[in-house]
Coordinates of C-alpha atoms (C1' of nucleotides) in Angstrom, one line a residue:
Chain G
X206 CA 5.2 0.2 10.7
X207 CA 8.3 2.1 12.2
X208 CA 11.9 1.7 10.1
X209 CA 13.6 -0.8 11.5
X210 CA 17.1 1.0 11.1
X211 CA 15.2 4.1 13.1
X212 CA 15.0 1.9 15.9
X213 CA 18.0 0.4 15.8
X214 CA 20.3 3.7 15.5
X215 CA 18.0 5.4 18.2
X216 CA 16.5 3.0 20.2
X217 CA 15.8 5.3 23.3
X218 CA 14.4 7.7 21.5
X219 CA 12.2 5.4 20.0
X220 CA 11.1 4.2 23.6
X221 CA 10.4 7.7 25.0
X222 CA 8.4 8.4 21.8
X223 CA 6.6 5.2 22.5
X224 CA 6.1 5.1 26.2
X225 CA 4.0 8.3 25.9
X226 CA 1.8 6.1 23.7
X227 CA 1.5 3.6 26.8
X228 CA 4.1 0.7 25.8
X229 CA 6.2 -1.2 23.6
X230 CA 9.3 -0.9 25.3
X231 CA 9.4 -4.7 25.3
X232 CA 9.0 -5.7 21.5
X233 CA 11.8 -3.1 21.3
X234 CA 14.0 -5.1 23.3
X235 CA 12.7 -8.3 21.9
X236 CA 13.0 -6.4 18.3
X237 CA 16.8 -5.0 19.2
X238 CA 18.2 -8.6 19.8
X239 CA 16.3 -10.3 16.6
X240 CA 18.0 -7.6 14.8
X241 CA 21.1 -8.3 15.9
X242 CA 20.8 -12.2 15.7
X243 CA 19.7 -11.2 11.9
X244 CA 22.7 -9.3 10.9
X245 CA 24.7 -12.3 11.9
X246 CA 23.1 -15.1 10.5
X247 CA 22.8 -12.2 7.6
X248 CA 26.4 -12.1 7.3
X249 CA 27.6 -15.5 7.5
X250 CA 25.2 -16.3 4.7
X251 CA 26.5 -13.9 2.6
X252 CA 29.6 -14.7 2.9
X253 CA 29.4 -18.3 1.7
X254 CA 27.3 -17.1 -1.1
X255 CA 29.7 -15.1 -2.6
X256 CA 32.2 -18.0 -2.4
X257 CA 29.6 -20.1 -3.9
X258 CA 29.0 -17.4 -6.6
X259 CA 32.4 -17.3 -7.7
X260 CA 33.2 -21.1 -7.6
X261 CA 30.4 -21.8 -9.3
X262 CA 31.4 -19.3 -11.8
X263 CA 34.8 -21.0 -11.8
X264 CA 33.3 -24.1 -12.3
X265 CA 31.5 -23.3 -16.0
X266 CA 34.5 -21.3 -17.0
X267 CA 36.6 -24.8 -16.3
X268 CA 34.0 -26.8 -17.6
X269 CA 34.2 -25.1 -21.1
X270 CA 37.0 -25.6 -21.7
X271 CA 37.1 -29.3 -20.8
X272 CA 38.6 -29.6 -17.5
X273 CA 37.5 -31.6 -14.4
X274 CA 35.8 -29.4 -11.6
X275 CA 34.3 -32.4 -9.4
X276 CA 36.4 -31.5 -6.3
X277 CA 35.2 -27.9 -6.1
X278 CA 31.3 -29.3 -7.1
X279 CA 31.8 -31.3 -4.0
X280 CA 33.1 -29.0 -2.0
X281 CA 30.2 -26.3 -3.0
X282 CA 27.4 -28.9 -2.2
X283 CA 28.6 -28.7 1.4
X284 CA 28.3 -24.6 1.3
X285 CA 25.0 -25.2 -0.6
X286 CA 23.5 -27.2 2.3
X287 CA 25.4 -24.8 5.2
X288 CA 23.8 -22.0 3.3
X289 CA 20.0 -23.4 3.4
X290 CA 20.4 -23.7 7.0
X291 CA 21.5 -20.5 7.4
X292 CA 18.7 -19.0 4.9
X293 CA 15.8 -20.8 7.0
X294 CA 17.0 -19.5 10.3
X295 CA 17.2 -15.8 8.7
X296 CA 13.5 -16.4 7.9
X297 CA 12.5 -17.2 11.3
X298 CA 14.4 -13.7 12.6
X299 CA 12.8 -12.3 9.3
X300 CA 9.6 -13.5 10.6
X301 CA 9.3 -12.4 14.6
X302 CA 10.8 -9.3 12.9
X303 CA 8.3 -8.5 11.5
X304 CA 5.8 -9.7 13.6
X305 CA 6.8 -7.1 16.5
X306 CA 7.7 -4.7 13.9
X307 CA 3.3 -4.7 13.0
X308 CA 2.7 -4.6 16.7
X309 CA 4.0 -0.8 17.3
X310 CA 2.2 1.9 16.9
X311 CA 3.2 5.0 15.3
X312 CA 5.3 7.5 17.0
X313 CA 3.7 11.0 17.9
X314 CA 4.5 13.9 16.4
X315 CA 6.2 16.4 18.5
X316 CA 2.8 18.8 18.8
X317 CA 0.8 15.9 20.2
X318 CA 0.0 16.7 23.7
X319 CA 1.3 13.8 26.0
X320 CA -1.1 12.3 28.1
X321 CA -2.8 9.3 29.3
X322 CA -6.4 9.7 29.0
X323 CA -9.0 11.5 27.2
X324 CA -9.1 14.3 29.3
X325 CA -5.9 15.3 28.4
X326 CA -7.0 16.2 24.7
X327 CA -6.8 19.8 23.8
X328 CA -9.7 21.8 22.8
X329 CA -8.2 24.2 19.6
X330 CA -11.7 25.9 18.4
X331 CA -15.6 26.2 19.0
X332 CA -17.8 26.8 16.4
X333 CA -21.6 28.0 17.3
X334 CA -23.4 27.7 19.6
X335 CA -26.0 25.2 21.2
X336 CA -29.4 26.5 20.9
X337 CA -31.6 27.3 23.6
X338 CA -34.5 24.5 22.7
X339 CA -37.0 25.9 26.0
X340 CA -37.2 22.7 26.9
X341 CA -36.4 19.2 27.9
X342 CA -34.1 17.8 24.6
X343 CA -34.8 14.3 23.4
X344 CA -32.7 11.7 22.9
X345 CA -32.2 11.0 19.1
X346 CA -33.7 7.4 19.8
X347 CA -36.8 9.0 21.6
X348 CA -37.1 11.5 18.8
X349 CA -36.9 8.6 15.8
X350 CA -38.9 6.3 17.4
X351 CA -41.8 8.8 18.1
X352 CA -41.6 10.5 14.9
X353 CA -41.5 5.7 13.4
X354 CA -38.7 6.9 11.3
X355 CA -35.5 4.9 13.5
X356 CA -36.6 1.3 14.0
X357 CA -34.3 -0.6 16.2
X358 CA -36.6 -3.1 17.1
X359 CA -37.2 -4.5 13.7
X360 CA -33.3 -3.8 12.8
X361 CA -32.7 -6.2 15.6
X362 CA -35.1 -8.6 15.0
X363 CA -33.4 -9.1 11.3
X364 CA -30.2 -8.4 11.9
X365 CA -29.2 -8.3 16.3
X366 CA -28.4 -5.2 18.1
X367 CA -26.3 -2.0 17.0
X368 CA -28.6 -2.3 14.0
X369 CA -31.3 0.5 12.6
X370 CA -33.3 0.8 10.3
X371 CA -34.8 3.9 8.8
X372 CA -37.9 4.8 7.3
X373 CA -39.1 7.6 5.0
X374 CA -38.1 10.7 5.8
X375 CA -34.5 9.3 7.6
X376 CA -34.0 7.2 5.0
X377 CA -34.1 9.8 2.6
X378 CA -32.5 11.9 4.5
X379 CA -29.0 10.1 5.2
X380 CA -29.1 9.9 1.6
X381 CA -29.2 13.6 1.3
X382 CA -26.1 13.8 3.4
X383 CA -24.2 11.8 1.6
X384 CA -24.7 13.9 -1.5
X385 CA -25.0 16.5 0.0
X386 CA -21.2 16.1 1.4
X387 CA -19.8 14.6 -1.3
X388 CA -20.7 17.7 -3.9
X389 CA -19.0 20.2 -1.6
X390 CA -15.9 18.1 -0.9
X391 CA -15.7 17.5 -4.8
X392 CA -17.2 20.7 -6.0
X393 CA -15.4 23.2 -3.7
X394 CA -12.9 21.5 -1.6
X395 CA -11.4 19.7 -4.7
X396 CA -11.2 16.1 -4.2
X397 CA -12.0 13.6 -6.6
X398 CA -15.2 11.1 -5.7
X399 CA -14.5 7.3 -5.9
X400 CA -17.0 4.2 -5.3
X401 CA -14.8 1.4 -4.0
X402 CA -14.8 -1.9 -3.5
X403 CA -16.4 -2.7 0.5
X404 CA -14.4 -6.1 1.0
X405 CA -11.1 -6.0 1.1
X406 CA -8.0 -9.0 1.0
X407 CA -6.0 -9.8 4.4
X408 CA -3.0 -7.8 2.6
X409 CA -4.7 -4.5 2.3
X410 CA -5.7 -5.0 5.9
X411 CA -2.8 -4.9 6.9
X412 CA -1.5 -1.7 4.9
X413 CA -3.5 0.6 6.8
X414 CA -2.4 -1.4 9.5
X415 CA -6.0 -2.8 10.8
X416 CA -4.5 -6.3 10.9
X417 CA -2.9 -7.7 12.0
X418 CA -3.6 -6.1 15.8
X419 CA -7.1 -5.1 15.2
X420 CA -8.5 -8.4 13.8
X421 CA -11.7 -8.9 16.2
X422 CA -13.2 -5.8 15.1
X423 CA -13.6 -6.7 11.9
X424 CA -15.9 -8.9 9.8
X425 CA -14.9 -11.1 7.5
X426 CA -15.8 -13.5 5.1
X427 CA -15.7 -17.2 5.3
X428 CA -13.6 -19.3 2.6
X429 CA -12.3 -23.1 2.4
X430 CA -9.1 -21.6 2.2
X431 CA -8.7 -19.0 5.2
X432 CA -5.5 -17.0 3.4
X433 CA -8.5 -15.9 0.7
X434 CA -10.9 -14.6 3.4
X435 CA -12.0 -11.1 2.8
X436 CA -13.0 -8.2 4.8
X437 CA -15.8 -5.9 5.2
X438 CA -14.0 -2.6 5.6
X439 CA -14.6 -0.6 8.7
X440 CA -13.7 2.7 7.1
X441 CA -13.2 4.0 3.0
X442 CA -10.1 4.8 4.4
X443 CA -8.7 1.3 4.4
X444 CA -9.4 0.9 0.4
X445 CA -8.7 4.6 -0.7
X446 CA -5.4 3.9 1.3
X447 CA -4.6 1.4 -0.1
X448 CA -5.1 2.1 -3.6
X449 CA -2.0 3.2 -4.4
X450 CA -0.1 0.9 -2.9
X451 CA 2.9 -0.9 -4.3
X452 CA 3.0 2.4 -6.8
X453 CA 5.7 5.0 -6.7
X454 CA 3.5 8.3 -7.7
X455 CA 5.1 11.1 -9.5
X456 CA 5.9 14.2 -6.8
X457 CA 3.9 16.4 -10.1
X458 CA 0.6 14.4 -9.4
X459 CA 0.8 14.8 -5.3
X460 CA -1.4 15.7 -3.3
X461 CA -3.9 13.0 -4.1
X462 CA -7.0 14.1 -2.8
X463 CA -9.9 11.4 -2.7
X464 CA -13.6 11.2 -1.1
X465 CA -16.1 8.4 -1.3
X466 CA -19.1 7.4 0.4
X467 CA -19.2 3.4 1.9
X468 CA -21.0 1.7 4.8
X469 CA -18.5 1.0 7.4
X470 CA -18.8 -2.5 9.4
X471 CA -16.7 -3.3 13.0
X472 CA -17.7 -5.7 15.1
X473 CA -17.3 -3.1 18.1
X474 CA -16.1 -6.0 20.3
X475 CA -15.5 -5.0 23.7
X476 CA -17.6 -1.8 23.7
X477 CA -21.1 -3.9 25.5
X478 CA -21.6 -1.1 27.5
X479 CA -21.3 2.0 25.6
X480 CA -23.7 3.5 23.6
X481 CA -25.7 0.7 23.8
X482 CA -29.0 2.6 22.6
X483 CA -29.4 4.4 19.5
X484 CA -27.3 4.8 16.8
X485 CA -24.4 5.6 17.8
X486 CA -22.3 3.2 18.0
X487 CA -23.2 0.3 15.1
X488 CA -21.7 -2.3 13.1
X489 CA -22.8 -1.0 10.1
X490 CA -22.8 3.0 9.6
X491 CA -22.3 5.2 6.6
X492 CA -19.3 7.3 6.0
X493 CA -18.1 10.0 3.4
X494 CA -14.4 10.1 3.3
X495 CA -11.5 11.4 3.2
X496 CA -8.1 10.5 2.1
X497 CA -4.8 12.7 1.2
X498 CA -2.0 11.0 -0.3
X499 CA 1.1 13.5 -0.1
X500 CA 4.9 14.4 0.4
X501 CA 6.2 14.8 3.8
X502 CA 7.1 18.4 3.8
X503 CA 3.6 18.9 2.8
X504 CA 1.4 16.8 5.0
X505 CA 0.6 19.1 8.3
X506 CA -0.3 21.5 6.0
X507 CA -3.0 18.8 4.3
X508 CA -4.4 17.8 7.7
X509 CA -5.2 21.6 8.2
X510 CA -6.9 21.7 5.5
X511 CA -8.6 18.1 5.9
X512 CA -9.9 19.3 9.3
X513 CA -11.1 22.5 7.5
X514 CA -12.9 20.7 4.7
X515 CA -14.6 18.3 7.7
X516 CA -15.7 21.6 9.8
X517 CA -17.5 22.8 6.7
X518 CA -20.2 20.7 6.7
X519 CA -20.9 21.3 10.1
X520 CA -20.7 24.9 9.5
X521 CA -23.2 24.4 6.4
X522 CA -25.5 22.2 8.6
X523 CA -25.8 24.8 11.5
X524 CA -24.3 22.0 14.0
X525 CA -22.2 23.6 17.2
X526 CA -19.2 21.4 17.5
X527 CA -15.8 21.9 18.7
X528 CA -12.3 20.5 17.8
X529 CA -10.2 18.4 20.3
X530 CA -6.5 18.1 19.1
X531 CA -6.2 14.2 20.9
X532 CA -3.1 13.5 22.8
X533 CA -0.8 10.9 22.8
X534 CA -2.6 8.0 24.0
X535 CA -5.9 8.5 22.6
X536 CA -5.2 8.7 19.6
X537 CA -5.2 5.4 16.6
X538 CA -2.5 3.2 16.2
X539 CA -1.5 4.6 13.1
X540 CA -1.3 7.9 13.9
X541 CA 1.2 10.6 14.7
X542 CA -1.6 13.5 14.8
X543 CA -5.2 13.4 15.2
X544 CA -7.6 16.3 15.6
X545 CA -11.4 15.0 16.4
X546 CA -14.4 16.8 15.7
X547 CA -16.9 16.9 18.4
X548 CA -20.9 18.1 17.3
X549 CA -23.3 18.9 20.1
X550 CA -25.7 16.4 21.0
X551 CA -28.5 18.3 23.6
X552 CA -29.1 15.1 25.0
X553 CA -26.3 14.2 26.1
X554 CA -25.2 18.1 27.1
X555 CA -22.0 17.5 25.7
X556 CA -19.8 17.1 22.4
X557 CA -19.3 13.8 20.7
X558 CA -17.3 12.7 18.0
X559 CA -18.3 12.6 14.7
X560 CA -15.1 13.2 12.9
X561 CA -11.6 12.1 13.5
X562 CA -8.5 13.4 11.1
X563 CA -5.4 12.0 11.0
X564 CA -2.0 12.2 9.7
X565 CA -0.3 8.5 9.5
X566 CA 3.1 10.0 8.5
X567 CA 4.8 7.2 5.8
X568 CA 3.2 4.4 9.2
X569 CA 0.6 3.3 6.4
X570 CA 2.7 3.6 3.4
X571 CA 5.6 1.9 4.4
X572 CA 3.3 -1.1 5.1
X573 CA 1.4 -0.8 2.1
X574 CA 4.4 1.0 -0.3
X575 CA 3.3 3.7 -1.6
X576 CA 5.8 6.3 -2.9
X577 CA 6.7 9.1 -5.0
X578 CA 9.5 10.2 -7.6
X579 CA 10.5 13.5 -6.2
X580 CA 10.1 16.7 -8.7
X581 CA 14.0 16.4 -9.7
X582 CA 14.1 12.8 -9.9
X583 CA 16.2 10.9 -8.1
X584 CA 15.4 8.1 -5.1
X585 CA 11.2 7.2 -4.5
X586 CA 10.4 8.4 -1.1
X587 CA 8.0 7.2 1.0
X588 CA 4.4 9.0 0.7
X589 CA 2.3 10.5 3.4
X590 CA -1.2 9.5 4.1
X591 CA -3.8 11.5 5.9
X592 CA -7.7 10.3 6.7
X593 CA -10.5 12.2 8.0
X594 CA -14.4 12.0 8.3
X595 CA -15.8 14.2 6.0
X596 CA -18.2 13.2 7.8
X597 CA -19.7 10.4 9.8
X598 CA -22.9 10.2 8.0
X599 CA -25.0 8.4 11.2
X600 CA -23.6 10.3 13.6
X601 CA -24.5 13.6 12.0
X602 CA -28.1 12.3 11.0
X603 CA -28.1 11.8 15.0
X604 CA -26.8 15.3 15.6
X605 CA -29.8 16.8 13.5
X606 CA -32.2 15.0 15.0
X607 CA -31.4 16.6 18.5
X608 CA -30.2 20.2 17.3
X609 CA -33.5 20.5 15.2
X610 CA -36.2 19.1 17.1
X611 CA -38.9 21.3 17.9
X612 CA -41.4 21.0 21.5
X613 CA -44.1 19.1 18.8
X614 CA -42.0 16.2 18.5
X615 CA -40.9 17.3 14.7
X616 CA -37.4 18.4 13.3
X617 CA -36.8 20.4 11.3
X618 CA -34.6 20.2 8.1
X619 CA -31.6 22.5 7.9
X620 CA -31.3 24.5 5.7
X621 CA -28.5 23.4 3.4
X622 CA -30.0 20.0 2.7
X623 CA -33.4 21.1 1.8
X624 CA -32.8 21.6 -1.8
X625 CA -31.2 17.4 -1.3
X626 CA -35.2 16.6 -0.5
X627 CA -37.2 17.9 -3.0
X628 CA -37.6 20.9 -1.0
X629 CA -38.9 19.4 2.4
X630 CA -38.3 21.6 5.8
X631 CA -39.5 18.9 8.5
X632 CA -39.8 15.9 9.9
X633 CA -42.8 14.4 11.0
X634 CA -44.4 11.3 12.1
X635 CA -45.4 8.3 9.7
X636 CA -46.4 4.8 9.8
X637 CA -43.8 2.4 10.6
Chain U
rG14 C1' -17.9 -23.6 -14.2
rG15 C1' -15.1 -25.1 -19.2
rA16 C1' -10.9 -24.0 -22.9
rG17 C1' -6.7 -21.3 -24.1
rG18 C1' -2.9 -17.3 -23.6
rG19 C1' 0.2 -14.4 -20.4
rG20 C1' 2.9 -12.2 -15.8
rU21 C1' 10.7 -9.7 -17.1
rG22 C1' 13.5 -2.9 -14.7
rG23 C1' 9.3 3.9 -14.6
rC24 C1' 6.8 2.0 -19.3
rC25 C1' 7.0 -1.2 -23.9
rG26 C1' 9.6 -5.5 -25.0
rA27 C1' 13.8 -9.6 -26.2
rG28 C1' 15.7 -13.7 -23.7
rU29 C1' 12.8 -19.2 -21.4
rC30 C1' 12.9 -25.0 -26.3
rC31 C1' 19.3 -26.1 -25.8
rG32 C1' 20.7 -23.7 -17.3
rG33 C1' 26.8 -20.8 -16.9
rU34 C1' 30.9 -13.6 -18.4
rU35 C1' 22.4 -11.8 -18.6
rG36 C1' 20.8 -7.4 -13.2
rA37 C1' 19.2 -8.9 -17.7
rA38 C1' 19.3 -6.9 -25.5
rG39 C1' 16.5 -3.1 -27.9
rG40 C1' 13.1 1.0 -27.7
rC41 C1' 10.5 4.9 -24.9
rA42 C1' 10.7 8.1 -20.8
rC43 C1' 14.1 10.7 -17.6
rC44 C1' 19.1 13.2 -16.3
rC45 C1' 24.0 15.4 -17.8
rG46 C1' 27.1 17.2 -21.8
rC47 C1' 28.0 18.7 -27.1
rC48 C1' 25.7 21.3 -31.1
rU49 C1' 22.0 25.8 -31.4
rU50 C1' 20.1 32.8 -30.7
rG51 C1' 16.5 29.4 -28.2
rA52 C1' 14.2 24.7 -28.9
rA53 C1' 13.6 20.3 -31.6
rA54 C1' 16.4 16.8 -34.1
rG55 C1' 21.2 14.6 -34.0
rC56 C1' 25.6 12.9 -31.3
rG57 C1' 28.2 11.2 -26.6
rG58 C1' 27.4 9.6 -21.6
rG59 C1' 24.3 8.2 -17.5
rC60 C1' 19.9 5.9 -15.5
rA61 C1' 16.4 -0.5 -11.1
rU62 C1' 15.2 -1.7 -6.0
rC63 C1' 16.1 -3.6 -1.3
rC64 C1' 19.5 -5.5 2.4
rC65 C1' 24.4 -6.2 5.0
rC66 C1' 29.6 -4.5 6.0
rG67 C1' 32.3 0.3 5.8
rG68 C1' 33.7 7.0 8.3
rA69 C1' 34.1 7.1 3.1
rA70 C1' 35.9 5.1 -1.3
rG71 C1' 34.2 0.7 -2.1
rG72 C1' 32.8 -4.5 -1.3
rG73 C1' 29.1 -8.3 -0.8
rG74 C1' 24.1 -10.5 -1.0
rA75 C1' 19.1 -10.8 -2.9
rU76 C1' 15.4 -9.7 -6.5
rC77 C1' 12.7 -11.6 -13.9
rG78 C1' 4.2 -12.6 -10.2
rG79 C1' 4.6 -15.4 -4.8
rG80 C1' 6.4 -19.9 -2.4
rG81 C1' 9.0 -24.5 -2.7
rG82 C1' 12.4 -28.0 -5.4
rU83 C1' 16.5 -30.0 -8.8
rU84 C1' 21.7 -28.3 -9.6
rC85 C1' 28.4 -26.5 -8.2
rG86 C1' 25.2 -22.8 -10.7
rA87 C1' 18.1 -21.1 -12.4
rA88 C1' 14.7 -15.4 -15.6
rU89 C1' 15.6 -20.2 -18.1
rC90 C1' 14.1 -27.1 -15.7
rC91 C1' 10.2 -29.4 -12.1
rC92 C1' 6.1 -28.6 -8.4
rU93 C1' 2.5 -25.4 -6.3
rC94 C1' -0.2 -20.9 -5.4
rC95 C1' -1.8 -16.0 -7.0
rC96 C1' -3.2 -12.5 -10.6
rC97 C1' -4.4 -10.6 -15.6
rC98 C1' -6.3 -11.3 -20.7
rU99 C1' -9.4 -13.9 -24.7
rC100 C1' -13.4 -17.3 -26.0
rC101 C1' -17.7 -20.4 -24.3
rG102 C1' -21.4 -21.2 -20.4
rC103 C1' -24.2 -18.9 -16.3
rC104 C1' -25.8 -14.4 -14.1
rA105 C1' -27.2 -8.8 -11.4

RNA sequence: GGAGGGGUGGCCGAGUCCGGUUGAAGGCACCCGCCUUGAAAGCGGGCAUCCCCGGAAGGGGAUCGGGGGUUCGAAUCCCUCCCCCUCCGCCA
């Protein structure tokens, strides 16, 4: 959510910032002449409360001592019922307010790249390179299902499509990625681990601004009373987010640095025709991580390091990958700067992504409140909130599957994450 | 699911029966000053948030879990919803 006052004291600048982004220069209208409808009603409301305030003050003075005060009561239930009528139009203004206030998108910072499509991204760095395999590469699908450890047939059969399940060896390892990221973002990169709660209320939601624009990529649970519906989260970034908000946070105790492992469920509406084999793209994939909570003046400094801490695991894995700084219109709604991580996928001869970092700026915790005391006291500011993949946990399974597959049909483990399986080096077939 | 108790400022905690100078006592924390070689203690003072008008000084409005109602006037009365705690039952 932008400030409202920003947009109102620079409303074109507001608009460039937003047209690079594709849009919005009609809620601003729509948002400059509700505000000003607002400040009027505002005013002549107020106005008649303070009279009200000090004639009804008048009143119980006059009272007390025993005089009659039935002309002024009379007069001030008039006022009262001027005023109610005044106080439910405000509401409405209040209302569209802020319903075109949660439909912008952040505002780019000024070292995004503007652009309109993918293709104008930025590539910063490369890291490795692709390995020669001497042959034809496999898809990850073709290399699971020959090796019976991806089973998308049976996944869909339980479940529907965009569903997988894996057996033995996958199984186990995905679950030595997960540990094996979370020890090094806790042991060495110095975040704290959390296990969080993977439904969520419509108010959180809406803090890290999924809702209310985003609704139909989410699932969510069915109630009598719809207000008490819950979400499956999509990302951990949505509760770790949100766990501080409606706090003010001492400035002594920022940064907050937090990691922790959930599924992640979208719906992926709108996406039929991408991706549509494998496991790339599904409704329900695992994630590890990450979220800084921070001040302003330090938060571009945190996403450098965020990015840093996500590379690292790729480093540690072996995996070639590359990172895109996004520009303007590629990037989420709630960010003002996002650097992607792309790994190498032979298959496909190209990079895909498998991390995304963000800074949000105070978009997420002015939504969701969340502030700090600064050092020397004084006014609670507004925090900063960053995200980033640290990593996407099905995406890199995917990416080891195609790096480390051998001519046989096996893949091999890297070597990082052997000590994570008991000490195993390769994959290869079983009984499904 | 049943029974009871409770939600007040950064925190603790009065006030709610009997509506009016209570934005809200007191304490803690915090900030400034005095004292002190320094610190602590002590003493004095300050200290909520948001919104509107204003160049500023300042003025006004709102906020005692959320929403609605009664009233000239609500932290206090009424309705409703939410959350937390204790006990019982059930249960991974």
């Amino acid at each position: 959510m932008l400030p409202l006052k920003l947009i109102r004291e620079q409303p074109e600048a507001v608009a460039r910032a937003l047209a690079t982004r594709g849009g919005g220069g009609d809620i601003l209208k729509e948002l400059l002449e509700a505000d000003r409808q607002r400040r009027e009603l505002l005013r002549t409301a107020e106005e008649l409360k303070a009279r009200r305030n000090r004639t009804s003050e008048a009143i119980g003075a006059a009272k007390r001592r025993g005089e009659d005060a039935s002309a002024e009561m009379r007069e001030m239930r008039a006022v009262g019922d001027r005023i109610r009528e005044l106080d439910a139009a405000l509401q409405r203004v209040d209302g569209d307010i802020e319903g075109l206030l949660l439909a912008l998108p952040n505002l780019p910072h000024e070292s995004v790249p503007a652009g309109a499509t993918a293709d104008d991204n930025e590539e910063i760095r490369r890291w490795g390179v692709p390995r020669a395999l001497g042959f034809e590469p496999k898809s990850h699908w073709e290399i699971g299902e020959a090796l019976g450890v991806l089973d998308f047939e049976r996944a869909s059969k339980i479940a529907k499509s965009r569903f997988v399940v894996l057996w033995g060896p996958a199984a186990r390892l995905e679950r030595a990625l997960i540990d094996f990221m979370l020890d090094l973002h806790t042991r060495e990169n110095g975040y704290t681990e959390l296990a969080v709660p993977h439904l969520v209320n419509a108010a959180t939601m809406r803090g890290t601004a999924q809702l209310p624009k985003f609704e139909e990529q989410l699932f969510k649970t069915v109630e009598a009373d719809d207000n008490r519906a819950l979400y499956l989260i999509p990302t951990a970034e949505v509760p770790l987010t949100a766990l501080h908000g409606n706090e003010v946070l001492l400035e002594a105790d920022l940064p907050r640095r937090y990691v922790a492992y959930t599924p992640c469920y979208r719906r992926e509406a709108g996406t039929y025709g991408q991706d549509t084999r494998g496991m790339i793209r599904q409704h329900q994939f695992d994630k590890v991580e990450l979220v800084t909570v921070t001040t302003p003046a330090t938060s571009y400094e945190a996403l450098e390091s965020m990015v840093r801490n996500a590379e690292e695991v790729l480093k540690r894995l072996e995996l070639p990958y590359r990172v895109v700084l996004l520009c303007t219109s590629d990037m989420g709604f709630a960010a003002a700067k996002t650097y992607d991580i792309e790994v190498w996928l032979p298959s496909q001869g190209k990079y895909r992504e498998i991390s995304s970092c963000s800074n949000c700026e105070a978009f997420q915790a002015r939504r969701a409140d969340i502030r700090y005391r600064p050092a020397g006291g004084g006014k609670a500011e507004l925090c900063h909130t960053l995200n980033g993949s640290g990593l996407a946990v099905g995406r890199t399974l995917i990416a080891i599957l195609e790096n480390y597959q051998e001519a046989d049909g096996s893949v091999v483990i890297p070597t990082a994450l052997r000590p994570y399986l008991g000490g195993l080096d390769r994959i290869t077939a079983v009984r499904p």
